[in-house]
Tab-separated table of C-alpha atoms and ligand atoms in Angstrom:
chain	number	residue	atom	x	y	z
A	1196	UNK	CA	105.746	90.499	125.408
A	1197	UNK	CA	109.098	92.655	125.425
A	1198	UNK	CA	111.947	90.725	126.539
A	1199	UNK	CA	113.516	91.768	129.837
A	1200	UNK	CA	117.279	92.448	130.205
A	1201	UNK	CA	119.286	91.838	133.276
A	1202	UNK	CA	123.202	92.168	134.223
A	1203	UNK	CA	125.089	89.557	135.863
A	1204	UNK	CA	128.663	88.450	136.538
A	1205	UNK	CA	128.007	85.138	135.188
A	1206	UNK	CA	125.164	82.907	133.394
A	1207	UNK	CA	122.336	82.082	135.969
A	1208	UNK	CA	122.509	78.393	136.761
A	1209	UNK	CA	118.987	77.642	135.320
A	1210	UNK	CA	119.538	79.464	132.065
A	1211	UNK	CA	118.203	77.836	128.709
A	1212	UNK	CA	120.922	78.832	126.275
A	1213	UNK	CA	124.061	80.772	126.619
A	1214	UNK	CA	125.644	82.837	123.759
A	1215	UNK	CA	129.261	82.317	123.326
A	1216	UNK	CA	131.053	84.884	121.039
A	1217	UNK	CA	133.172	83.300	118.716
A	1218	UNK	CA	135.815	85.031	116.532
A	1219	UNK	CA	136.704	84.098	112.867
A	1220	UNK	CA	140.187	83.999	113.731
A	1221	UNK	CA	142.325	83.046	116.713
A	1222	UNK	CA	141.612	80.514	119.335
A	1223	UNK	CA	138.265	79.485	120.351
A	1224	UNK	CA	136.905	80.100	123.921
A	1225	UNK	CA	137.627	77.413	126.376
A	1226	UNK	CA	134.079	76.519	127.052
A	1227	UNK	CA	133.710	75.123	123.055
A	1228	UNK	CA	134.926	71.480	123.138
A	1229	UNK	CA	134.887	71.237	119.271
A	1230	UNK	CA	137.922	72.249	117.022
A	1231	UNK	CA	137.769	74.774	114.159
A	1232	UNK	CA	138.030	71.729	111.764
A	1233	UNK	CA	134.716	70.199	113.443
A	1234	UNK	CA	132.910	73.569	113.278
A	1235	UNK	CA	133.873	74.213	109.634
A	1236	UNK	CA	132.204	70.768	108.622
A	1237	UNK	CA	129.096	72.213	109.982
A	1238	UNK	CA	129.622	75.510	108.049
A	1239	UNK	CA	130.259	77.573	111.116
A	1240	UNK	CA	133.398	79.757	110.692
A	1241	UNK	CA	132.637	82.544	113.066
A	1242	UNK	CA	131.235	84.974	110.551
A	1243	UNK	CA	128.871	87.723	111.726
A	1244	UNK	CA	125.421	86.215	111.313
A	1245	UNK	CA	126.208	82.658	111.850
A	1246	UNK	CA	125.384	80.715	115.147
A	1247	UNK	CA	125.838	77.041	115.852
A	1248	UNK	CA	124.002	75.287	118.690
A	1249	UNK	CA	125.952	72.625	120.702
A	1250	UNK	CA	123.801	70.484	122.822
A	1251	UNK	CA	124.848	69.848	126.370
A	1252	UNK	CA	124.566	66.466	128.288
A	1253	UNK	CA	123.528	68.758	131.263
A	1254	UNK	CA	123.196	72.435	131.870
A	1255	UNK	CA	122.586	75.042	129.208
A	1256	UNK	CA	122.776	74.597	125.506
A	1257	UNK	CA	125.718	76.682	124.125
A	1258	UNK	CA	125.014	78.879	121.143
A	1259	UNK	CA	128.251	79.732	119.133
A	1260	UNK	CA	127.679	83.287	117.906
A	1261	UNK	CA	130.140	84.608	115.058
A	1262	UNK	CA	131.341	88.026	115.539
A	1263	UNK	CA	133.730	88.147	112.789
A	1264	UNK	CA	137.478	88.847	112.784
A	1265	UNK	CA	138.598	89.915	116.402
A	1266	UNK	CA	139.781	93.367	115.441
A	1267	UNK	CA	137.029	94.179	113.251
A	1268	UNK	CA	134.079	93.972	115.623
A	1269	UNK	CA	132.013	97.380	115.336
A	1270	UNK	CA	128.956	98.321	117.010
A	1271	UNK	CA	127.174	97.651	113.835
A	1272	UNK	CA	128.507	94.071	113.607
A	1273	UNK	CA	127.956	93.447	117.226
A	1274	UNK	CA	124.380	94.419	116.740
A	1275	UNK	CA	123.864	91.983	113.827
A	1276	UNK	CA	125.661	89.141	115.802
A	1277	UNK	CA	123.389	90.075	118.812
A	1278	UNK	CA	120.285	89.641	116.396
A	1279	UNK	CA	121.570	86.243	115.077
A	1280	UNK	CA	121.852	85.103	118.609
A	1281	UNK	CA	118.467	86.445	119.391
A	1282	UNK	CA	116.927	84.455	116.549
A	1283	UNK	CA	118.899	81.238	117.839
A	1284	UNK	CA	117.551	81.521	121.245
A	1285	UNK	CA	114.027	82.426	120.220
A	1286	UNK	CA	112.604	78.982	121.322
A	1287	UNK	CA	114.025	79.289	124.885
A	1288	UNK	CA	112.560	81.366	127.553
A	1289	UNK	CA	115.781	82.643	129.272
A	1290	UNK	CA	119.271	83.223	127.783
A	1291	UNK	CA	122.482	84.675	128.555
A	1292	UNK	CA	125.403	86.131	126.632
A	1293	UNK	CA	128.845	87.771	127.185
A	1294	UNK	CA	128.348	89.526	123.669
A	1295	UNK	CA	128.367	93.009	125.480
A	1296	UNK	CA	132.030	92.275	126.572
A	1297	UNK	CA	133.572	91.451	123.146
A	1298	UNK	CA	136.178	93.787	121.434
A	1299	UNK	CA	137.598	97.046	122.492
A	1300	UNK	CA	134.336	98.605	122.235
A	1301	UNK	CA	132.687	101.350	124.708
A	1302	UNK	CA	131.197	98.972	127.120
A	1303	UNK	CA	127.887	100.930	127.452
A	1304	UNK	CA	127.519	101.465	123.425
A	1305	UNK	CA	128.214	97.641	123.082
A	1306	UNK	CA	125.384	96.686	125.621
A	1307	UNK	CA	122.999	98.992	123.772
A	1308	UNK	CA	123.899	97.362	120.631
A	1309	UNK	CA	123.640	93.776	121.937
A	1310	UNK	CA	120.072	94.772	123.526
A	1311	UNK	CA	118.684	96.437	120.361
A	1312	UNK	CA	119.725	93.307	118.043
A	1313	UNK	CA	118.046	90.863	120.571
A	1314	UNK	CA	115.031	93.076	121.188
A	1315	UNK	CA	114.403	93.841	117.550
A	1316	UNK	CA	114.257	90.194	116.528
A	1317	UNK	CA	112.013	89.308	119.453
A	1318	UNK	CA	109.239	91.330	118.070
A	1319	UNK	CA	106.022	90.302	116.210
A	1320	UNK	CA	102.789	92.210	115.387
A	1321	UNK	CA	100.489	89.413	116.707
A	1322	UNK	CA	97.630	91.409	117.804
A	1323	UNK	CA	95.551	89.827	114.844
A	1324	UNK	CA	96.773	86.305	115.247
A	1325	UNK	CA	94.191	84.140	117.043
A	1326	UNK	CA	96.924	81.319	117.072
A	1327	UNK	CA	100.384	82.225	116.869
A	1328	UNK	CA	103.007	79.582	116.456
A	1329	UNK	CA	105.894	81.806	115.305
A	1330	UNK	CA	106.206	84.090	118.340
A	1331	UNK	CA	109.661	83.965	120.049
A	1332	UNK	CA	109.431	82.457	123.493
A	1333	UNK	CA	112.448	84.441	124.902
A	1334	UNK	CA	111.576	86.397	128.085
A	1335	UNK	CA	114.668	87.252	130.117
A	1336	UNK	CA	118.286	87.692	128.667
A	1337	UNK	CA	121.034	87.968	131.284
A	1338	UNK	CA	124.068	90.155	129.888
A	1339	UNK	CA	127.226	88.831	131.448
A	1340	UNK	CA	129.539	91.538	132.436
A	1341	UNK	CA	130.967	93.796	135.289
A	1342	UNK	CA	128.816	95.751	137.246
A	1343	UNK	CA	129.814	99.489	136.843
A	1344	UNK	CA	131.309	99.023	133.399
A	1345	UNK	CA	128.193	100.887	131.949
A	1346	UNK	CA	126.599	97.636	130.765
A	1347	UNK	CA	123.393	98.240	132.867
A	1348	UNK	CA	122.924	101.704	131.721
A	1349	UNK	CA	123.533	100.896	127.825
A	1350	UNK	CA	121.264	98.043	128.112
A	1351	UNK	CA	118.657	100.395	129.570
A	1352	UNK	CA	118.966	102.588	126.782
A	1353	UNK	CA	118.867	99.767	124.387
A	1354	UNK	CA	115.538	98.789	125.578
A	1355	UNK	CA	113.928	102.203	125.467
A	1356	UNK	CA	115.167	102.451	121.895
A	1357	UNK	CA	114.019	98.979	120.968
A	1358	UNK	CA	110.611	99.476	122.549
A	1359	UNK	CA	110.049	102.719	120.700
A	1360	UNK	CA	111.052	101.030	117.357
A	1361	UNK	CA	108.936	98.014	117.867
A	1362	UNK	CA	105.973	100.388	118.729
A	1363	UNK	CA	106.700	102.173	115.405
A	1364	UNK	CA	106.519	98.809	113.351
A	1365	UNK	CA	103.261	98.002	115.129
A	1366	UNK	CA	101.854	101.078	113.899
A	1367	UNK	CA	103.025	100.645	110.512
A	1368	UNK	CA	101.815	96.977	110.416
A	1369	UNK	CA	98.405	97.802	111.533
A	1370	UNK	CA	95.523	97.634	108.971
A	1371	UNK	CA	94.290	100.912	107.905
A	1372	UNK	CA	90.748	100.378	109.372
A	1373	UNK	CA	92.538	99.718	112.815
A	1374	UNK	CA	94.789	102.895	112.677
A	1375	UNK	CA	92.781	105.944	111.185
A	1376	UNK	CA	94.138	109.407	111.589
A	1377	UNK	CA	91.749	109.954	114.530
A	1378	UNK	CA	92.968	106.786	116.243
A	1379	UNK	CA	96.612	107.421	115.651
A	1380	UNK	CA	96.208	110.940	117.050
A	1381	UNK	CA	94.233	109.443	120.101
A	1382	UNK	CA	97.496	107.045	120.465
A	1383	UNK	CA	99.890	110.003	120.236
A	1384	UNK	CA	98.009	111.726	122.885
A	1385	UNK	CA	98.124	108.666	125.195
A	1386	UNK	CA	102.117	108.132	124.366
A	1387	UNK	CA	102.663	111.972	125.045
A	1388	UNK	CA	101.163	111.693	128.517
A	1389	UNK	CA	102.981	108.560	129.335
A	1390	UNK	CA	106.453	110.294	127.992
A	1391	UNK	CA	106.378	113.963	129.371
A	1392	UNK	CA	105.438	115.635	126.246
A	1393	UNK	CA	103.177	118.352	125.496
A	1394	UNK	CA	100.662	117.429	122.832
A	1395	UNK	CA	98.117	119.204	120.720
A	1396	UNK	CA	95.860	117.680	118.287
A	1397	UNK	CA	94.356	119.659	115.425
A	1398	UNK	CA	91.036	118.650	113.707
A	1399	UNK	CA	89.615	119.171	110.153
A	1400	UNK	CA	88.006	122.429	111.248
A	1401	UNK	CA	91.146	124.004	112.848
A	1402	UNK	CA	93.168	122.761	109.971
A	1403	UNK	CA	90.991	124.725	107.642
A	1404	UNK	CA	91.219	127.839	109.731
A	1405	UNK	CA	94.957	127.387	109.947
A	1406	UNK	CA	95.111	127.389	105.994
A	1407	UNK	CA	96.693	123.809	105.974
A	1408	UNK	CA	95.157	123.437	102.370
A	1409	UNK	CA	97.555	120.481	101.730
A	1410	UNK	CA	96.493	118.306	104.482
A	1411	UNK	CA	92.751	119.112	103.987
A	1412	UNK	CA	93.043	118.731	100.333
A	1413	UNK	CA	94.521	115.279	100.437
A	1414	UNK	CA	91.762	114.604	102.868
A	1415	UNK	CA	88.795	115.666	100.647
A	1416	UNK	CA	87.954	112.335	99.217
A	1417	UNK	CA	88.029	110.432	102.499
A	1418	UNK	CA	85.189	109.468	105.058
A	1419	UNK	CA	87.559	109.705	107.989
A	1420	UNK	CA	88.772	113.154	108.961
A	1421	UNK	CA	92.451	114.357	109.028
A	1422	UNK	CA	94.289	115.148	112.191
A	1423	UNK	CA	97.835	116.940	112.876
A	1424	UNK	CA	99.361	116.307	116.203
A	1425	UNK	CA	101.801	118.592	117.465
A	1426	UNK	CA	104.438	117.298	120.052
A	1427	UNK	CA	106.724	119.105	122.350
A	1428	UNK	CA	109.811	118.014	124.327
A	1429	UNK	CA	111.731	120.638	126.219
A	1430	UNK	CA	114.737	119.459	128.429
A	1431	UNK	CA	114.865	119.926	132.095
A	1432	UNK	CA	115.770	123.303	133.339
A	1433	UNK	CA	113.061	125.366	131.754
A	1434	UNK	CA	115.014	128.700	132.114
A	1435	UNK	CA	117.874	127.638	130.161
A	1436	UNK	CA	115.548	126.028	127.444
A	1437	UNK	CA	115.512	128.727	125.103
A	1438	UNK	CA	119.226	128.564	124.721
A	1439	UNK	CA	119.264	124.712	123.674
A	1440	UNK	CA	119.284	123.868	120.036
A	1441	UNK	CA	115.616	123.429	118.716
A	1442	UNK	CA	115.027	120.740	115.997
A	1443	UNK	CA	111.598	119.955	114.365
A	1444	UNK	CA	110.602	116.687	113.126
A	1445	UNK	CA	107.824	116.553	110.459
A	1446	UNK	CA	106.517	112.898	109.571
A	1447	UNK	CA	104.276	111.931	106.576
A	1448	UNK	CA	101.083	110.098	108.141
A	1449	UNK	CA	99.278	108.904	105.118
A	1450	UNK	CA	97.246	106.080	107.036
A	1451	UNK	CA	96.440	104.319	103.473
A	1452	UNK	CA	97.652	105.596	100.325
A	1453	UNK	CA	95.198	104.399	97.328
A	1454	UNK	CA	96.623	107.074	95.411
A	1455	UNK	CA	93.255	108.780	95.163
A	1456	UNK	CA	91.760	109.631	91.694
A	1457	UNK	CA	95.031	108.831	90.317
A	1458	UNK	CA	94.223	105.273	91.517
A	1459	UNK	CA	97.240	102.865	92.129
A	1460	UNK	CA	96.927	99.655	90.053
A	1461	UNK	CA	95.807	96.396	91.859
A	1462	UNK	CA	98.969	94.992	92.987
A	1463	UNK	CA	100.035	92.959	95.941
A	1464	UNK	CA	102.802	95.381	96.960
A	1465	UNK	CA	99.792	97.916	97.613
A	1466	UNK	CA	98.879	96.189	100.881
A	1467	UNK	CA	101.935	97.847	102.234
A	1468	UNK	CA	100.524	101.332	101.678
A	1469	UNK	CA	98.896	100.896	105.042
A	1470	UNK	CA	102.580	101.781	106.112
A	1471	UNK	CA	102.639	105.186	104.434
A	1472	UNK	CA	102.550	106.724	107.717
A	1473	UNK	CA	105.864	105.110	108.498
A	1474	UNK	CA	107.513	108.613	108.657
A	1475	UNK	CA	104.800	109.762	111.238
A	1476	UNK	CA	105.246	106.638	113.230
A	1477	UNK	CA	108.910	106.865	113.540
A	1478	UNK	CA	108.683	110.557	114.695
A	1479	UNK	CA	106.210	109.712	117.550
A	1480	UNK	CA	108.405	106.903	118.395
A	1481	UNK	CA	111.481	109.135	118.581
A	1482	UNK	CA	109.573	111.555	120.558
A	1483	UNK	CA	108.467	108.919	123.134
A	1484	UNK	CA	112.194	108.329	123.984
A	1485	UNK	CA	113.474	111.750	124.638
A	1486	UNK	CA	112.584	112.300	128.291
A	1487	UNK	CA	113.729	108.801	129.193
A	1488	UNK	CA	117.004	109.303	127.401
A	1489	UNK	CA	117.538	112.769	128.914
A	1490	UNK	CA	117.628	114.579	125.460
A	1491	UNK	CA	119.556	117.889	126.015
A	1492	UNK	CA	117.895	119.554	122.821
A	1493	UNK	CA	114.587	121.236	122.121
A	1494	UNK	CA	112.571	118.840	119.947
A	1495	UNK	CA	109.191	119.727	118.197
A	1496	UNK	CA	107.048	117.258	116.049
A	1497	UNK	CA	104.346	117.414	113.410
A	1498	UNK	CA	102.619	114.301	112.441
A	1499	UNK	CA	100.428	114.869	109.245
A	1500	UNK	CA	97.819	112.230	109.164
A	1501	UNK	CA	94.990	111.697	106.666
A	1502	UNK	CA	94.270	108.730	104.241
A	1503	UNK	CA	94.549	109.302	100.468
A	1504	UNK	CA	91.270	107.943	98.888
A	1505	UNK	CA	89.150	108.429	95.872
A	1506	UNK	CA	85.442	109.430	96.012
A	1507	UNK	CA	83.100	112.090	94.680
A	1508	UNK	CA	84.640	114.829	96.813
A	1509	UNK	CA	88.354	113.853	96.219
A	1510	UNK	CA	90.663	116.350	94.831
A	1511	UNK	CA	90.842	116.190	91.146
A	1512	UNK	CA	93.565	116.750	88.543
A	1513	UNK	CA	93.812	120.478	87.772
A	1514	UNK	CA	92.499	121.369	91.257
A	1515	UNK	CA	94.636	124.106	92.983
A	1516	UNK	CA	95.458	123.926	96.701
A	1517	UNK	CA	96.803	126.733	98.939
A	1518	UNK	CA	99.406	125.422	101.214
A	1519	UNK	CA	99.886	126.907	104.693
A	1520	UNK	CA	102.633	129.555	103.847
A	1521	UNK	CA	100.239	130.867	100.967
A	1522	UNK	CA	101.979	129.033	98.184
A	1523	UNK	CA	99.485	127.557	95.437
A	1524	UNK	CA	99.774	124.132	94.082
A	1525	UNK	CA	98.210	122.790	90.779
A	1526	UNK	CA	97.354	118.908	91.242
A	1527	UNK	CA	98.757	116.974	88.263
A	1528	UNK	CA	98.641	113.532	90.194
A	1529	UNK	CA	96.763	112.953	93.380
A	1530	UNK	CA	99.242	110.095	94.345
A	1531	UNK	CA	101.784	112.655	94.937
A	1532	UNK	CA	100.128	113.581	98.116
A	1533	UNK	CA	102.789	113.171	100.794
A	1534	UNK	CA	104.498	116.266	99.691
A	1535	UNK	CA	101.227	118.169	99.778
A	1536	UNK	CA	100.597	117.477	103.610
A	1537	UNK	CA	104.198	117.715	104.268
A	1538	UNK	CA	104.173	121.316	102.793
A	1539	UNK	CA	102.005	122.431	105.549
A	1540	UNK	CA	103.812	120.896	108.388
A	1541	UNK	CA	107.058	122.307	106.942
A	1542	UNK	CA	105.486	125.701	106.675
A	1543	UNK	CA	104.417	125.510	110.396
A	1544	UNK	CA	107.792	124.451	111.284
A	1545	UNK	CA	109.519	127.088	109.690
A	1546	UNK	CA	107.310	129.848	111.255
A	1547	UNK	CA	108.752	128.558	114.666
A	1548	UNK	CA	112.365	129.656	113.427
A	1549	UNK	CA	114.118	126.481	114.705
A	1550	UNK	CA	117.815	125.545	114.199
A	1551	UNK	CA	116.827	122.559	112.053
A	1552	UNK	CA	113.989	120.784	110.263
A	1553	UNK	CA	114.061	117.200	109.271
A	1554	UNK	CA	111.085	115.360	107.636
A	1555	UNK	CA	110.669	111.858	107.131
A	1556	UNK	CA	108.214	110.366	104.613
A	1557	UNK	CA	107.461	107.433	102.515
A	1558	UNK	CA	107.806	109.863	99.679
A	1559	UNK	CA	108.574	108.271	96.332
A	1560	UNK	CA	108.762	105.045	94.533
A	1561	UNK	CA	111.608	106.631	92.695
A	1562	UNK	CA	114.005	106.728	95.680
A	1563	UNK	CA	112.850	103.246	96.192
A	1564	UNK	CA	113.891	101.954	92.681
A	1565	UNK	CA	117.246	104.213	92.931
A	1566	UNK	CA	118.259	102.829	96.460
A	1567	UNK	CA	116.311	99.586	96.939
A	1568	UNK	CA	114.918	98.703	100.255
A	1569	UNK	CA	118.441	98.627	102.177
A	1570	UNK	CA	118.886	102.400	102.485
A	1571	UNK	CA	117.022	105.728	102.707
A	1572	UNK	CA	117.931	108.716	100.625
A	1573	UNK	CA	118.637	112.089	102.101
A	1574	UNK	CA	118.348	115.474	100.345
A	1575	UNK	CA	118.664	118.680	102.175
A	1576	UNK	CA	119.476	122.578	101.699
A	1577	UNK	CA	122.183	122.403	104.225
A	1578	UNK	CA	125.213	120.126	104.251
A	1579	UNK	CA	125.776	120.565	108.116
A	1580	UNK	CA	122.370	118.966	108.759
A	1581	UNK	CA	122.705	116.234	105.989
A	1582	UNK	CA	126.122	115.334	107.744
A	1583	UNK	CA	124.606	115.023	111.042
A	1584	UNK	CA	122.100	112.501	109.674
A	1585	UNK	CA	124.941	110.584	107.911
A	1586	UNK	CA	126.867	110.698	111.242
A	1587	UNK	CA	123.745	109.318	113.020
A	1588	UNK	CA	123.059	106.819	110.265
A	1589	UNK	CA	126.548	105.310	110.549
A	1590	UNK	CA	126.250	104.894	114.412
A	1591	UNK	CA	122.780	103.297	114.048
A	1592	UNK	CA	123.242	101.383	111.019
A	1593	UNK	CA	120.262	102.541	109.323
A	1594	UNK	CA	121.501	103.236	106.039
A	1595	UNK	CA	121.478	106.462	104.233
A	1596	UNK	CA	122.650	108.079	100.804
A	1597	UNK	CA	122.743	111.556	99.869
A	1598	UNK	CA	121.252	112.831	96.498
A	1599	UNK	CA	121.514	116.447	95.402
A	1600	UNK	CA	118.901	119.066	95.652
A	1601	UNK	CA	119.464	120.008	92.104
A	1602	UNK	CA	117.655	123.488	91.629
A	1603	UNK	CA	118.231	123.411	87.975
A	1604	UNK	CA	115.310	120.795	87.966
A	1605	UNK	CA	112.972	123.212	89.627
A	1606	UNK	CA	111.378	124.470	86.402
A	1607	UNK	CA	109.881	120.951	85.983
A	1608	UNK	CA	107.578	121.908	88.763
A	1609	UNK	CA	106.144	125.187	86.819
A	1610	UNK	CA	102.618	125.467	86.338
A	1611	UNK	CA	100.921	127.927	84.028
A	1612	UNK	CA	97.926	128.183	86.694
A	1613	UNK	CA	99.513	128.073	90.157
A	1614	UNK	CA	102.740	128.528	91.736
A	1615	UNK	CA	103.916	125.311	90.907
A	1616	UNK	CA	102.465	121.639	90.146
A	1617	UNK	CA	103.014	118.873	92.647
A	1618	UNK	CA	104.702	116.553	89.922
A	1619	UNK	CA	107.066	116.996	87.084
A	1620	UNK	CA	110.245	115.934	85.648
A	1621	UNK	CA	112.265	112.632	85.508
A	1622	UNK	CA	114.330	112.621	88.667
A	1623	UNK	CA	111.172	111.871	90.845
A	1624	UNK	CA	112.911	111.656	94.318
A	1625	UNK	CA	114.657	115.044	93.726
A	1626	UNK	CA	111.993	116.958	92.301
A	1627	UNK	CA	109.792	115.774	95.248
A	1628	UNK	CA	112.458	117.296	97.394
A	1629	UNK	CA	112.487	120.524	95.435
A	1630	UNK	CA	108.845	120.798	95.985
A	1631	UNK	CA	109.358	120.425	99.674
A	1632	UNK	CA	112.146	123.015	99.540
A	1633	UNK	CA	109.645	125.677	98.844
A	1634	UNK	CA	108.307	125.555	102.343
A	1635	UNK	CA	111.077	125.891	104.490
A	1636	UNK	CA	112.921	128.995	103.283
A	1637	UNK	CA	116.456	129.246	104.368
A	1638	UNK	CA	115.877	127.188	107.658
A	1639	UNK	CA	118.643	124.155	107.620
A	1640	UNK	CA	116.435	121.120	106.486
A	1641	UNK	CA	116.782	117.745	105.364
A	1642	UNK	CA	114.313	115.244	103.941
A	1643	UNK	CA	114.581	111.623	104.354
A	1644	UNK	CA	112.796	109.548	101.739
A	1645	UNK	CA	112.042	106.086	103.480
A	1646	UNK	CA	109.884	104.479	100.686
A	1647	UNK	CA	112.585	101.903	100.043
A	1648	UNK	CA	113.300	100.723	103.463
A	1649	UNK	CA	110.076	101.158	105.295
A	1650	UNK	CA	109.178	97.621	104.623
A	1651	UNK	CA	111.176	94.384	104.153
A	1652	UNK	CA	109.924	90.998	102.799
A	1653	UNK	CA	112.257	88.826	104.721
A	1654	UNK	CA	113.909	88.615	108.126
A	1655	UNK	CA	117.410	89.870	108.140
A	1656	UNK	CA	120.089	91.096	110.497
A	1657	UNK	CA	117.858	92.906	113.265
A	1658	UNK	CA	115.078	93.451	110.707
A	1659	UNK	CA	111.860	91.477	110.837
A	1660	UNK	CA	109.445	90.841	107.781
A	1661	UNK	CA	107.030	93.656	107.624
A	1662	UNK	CA	107.367	97.302	108.625
A	1663	UNK	CA	110.953	98.138	109.710
A	1664	UNK	CA	110.416	101.474	111.449
A	1665	UNK	CA	113.341	102.654	109.672
A	1666	UNK	CA	114.541	105.914	110.866
A	1667	UNK	CA	113.405	105.839	114.454
A	1668	UNK	CA	116.757	104.751	115.684
A	1669	UNK	CA	118.218	107.414	113.457
A	1670	UNK	CA	116.037	110.347	114.445
A	1671	UNK	CA	116.503	109.248	118.399
A	1672	UNK	CA	120.383	109.307	117.639
A	1673	UNK	CA	120.194	112.807	115.815
A	1674	UNK	CA	117.752	114.193	118.547
A	1675	UNK	CA	120.140	113.494	121.265
A	1676	UNK	CA	123.299	114.693	119.515
A	1677	UNK	CA	121.782	117.535	117.408
A	1678	UNK	CA	123.888	120.655	116.986
A	1679	UNK	CA	123.109	124.058	115.285
A	1680	UNK	CA	123.996	123.419	111.764
A	1681	UNK	CA	123.989	127.266	111.054
A	1682	UNK	CA	122.740	128.645	107.889
B	88	BES	N1	103.573	106.509	99.272
B	88	BES	C1	104.018	106.668	97.879
B	88	BES	C2	105.410	106.264	97.589
B	88	BES	C3	105.719	104.844	97.960
B	88	BES	C4	105.952	103.848	96.959
B	88	BES	C5	106.085	104.638	99.237
B	88	BES	C6	106.387	102.623	97.284
B	88	BES	C7	106.413	103.166	99.611
B	88	BES	C8	106.544	102.408	98.576
B	88	BES	C9	103.765	108.101	97.366
B	88	BES	O1	102.640	108.700	97.870
B	88	BES	C10	103.526	107.999	95.953
B	88	BES	O2	102.567	107.452	95.608
B	88	BES	N2	104.498	108.694	94.957
B	88	BES	C11	104.290	108.545	93.802
B	88	BES	C12	104.591	109.844	93.222
B	88	BES	C13	104.422	110.055	91.817
B	88	BES	C14	103.042	110.079	91.406
B	88	BES	C15	105.180	111.256	91.465
B	88	BES	C16	105.258	107.468	93.420
B	88	BES	O3	106.394	107.274	93.511
B	88	BES	O4	104.885	106.699	92.266
B	89	MN	MN1	100.787	108.414	96.734
B	90	ZN	ZN1	102.097	108.216	99.767
């Protein structure tokens, strides 16, 4: 159940817990009857992430919520403080907090960050638990603040964004048999209908007719057919639509990545390869919010969906696939499948002559090893679109680090049989991007490799163990603020 957020001038009388923001410095709020010394003895200093529960003889329990130094509160730190409060309050059905009022932040953005923090830690994927002892009980959270200060509007935005993020987490947490390409496409149709998007689903025959040899090739070993989903969002005021900046998002939707004939070794971490569709899930979730959030830009999306499995009909090493744009690829590792399906999506996107293309994919273990699970890598052919992503990243606190599109490494992909091989060279994350670069021409394009942050093994800040839906909030922010990068 999603947490409901309300706005009130003060905490409701029957509320279970009240979150009181406490800075690391300065005086304590007057409702706190303990001294700093006493709080220090229990380890509470007011740092971001700390909480301390003060039992009350009557009335609500106080939760002291650390917000760090008073003059250093940011939207990112506030989101983390709110998440810590959400965890502390998870055993109660109702809570209230004045966190949206702290600091000199914009009230609307502060409320959005607080709601995101609380709603993201209240989420669990519980569909497959017959008994669930861990699900948070929190149902209602009252944001204490003045009406008209933008808190209600910010809270509403936060709710829409957190709901989409949690939906993307659910998709990536779902077992492969519960979310095949066909089922995912059906869900996309449902979601598109509910969120004012045009939707087109392409089946295997249509993909063959369109020349999408990458997606069809990767699907060859599978009993389940592939799907490509195209979603279209157009802002209100149709006559002016053509003049609005046009962004295209392409998501890797590998429903399960076994590696194919280049079978992955048996390893506990491969259970998370059900999350190899996290890029497509983030794109679908992003698209679902655009109408609600009044996105001013045109946004089109391609979800490239199949699993990657070995069988008698699977693509083999040495096979050559022809991608939608006519380029031929010699397969040297069937586990480098993501780039093959993205190649078709990027070709189709490029044909539409958009102002910018962003793809998002759990693409390489190399990127995960380089940057760890705390951030994604970004590589692009246009610094202005990369900069827009970096700016969105700093606002959403979904961390991003740029790597170079080093064209000197391109010969590593040369093939003596076809236009290129699908793998090659040392810098695996960069050569993967160089492969994708072959399908976008000079369209401003950036590639997000989310192999690292797509999954987390522990709860931290606003993340919950399991699929993270990394990129959802980042792409929503980008879609809302997108400007023509220019070539
Ligand atoms: N889906 C994987 C990448 C991945 C690894 C995602 C770890 C999340 C966590 C991708 O399809 C893959 O298998 N990549 C190969 C490429 C290699 C064969 C060039 C890899 O990184 O090992
Ligand atoms: Mn793979
Ligand atoms: Zn993969």
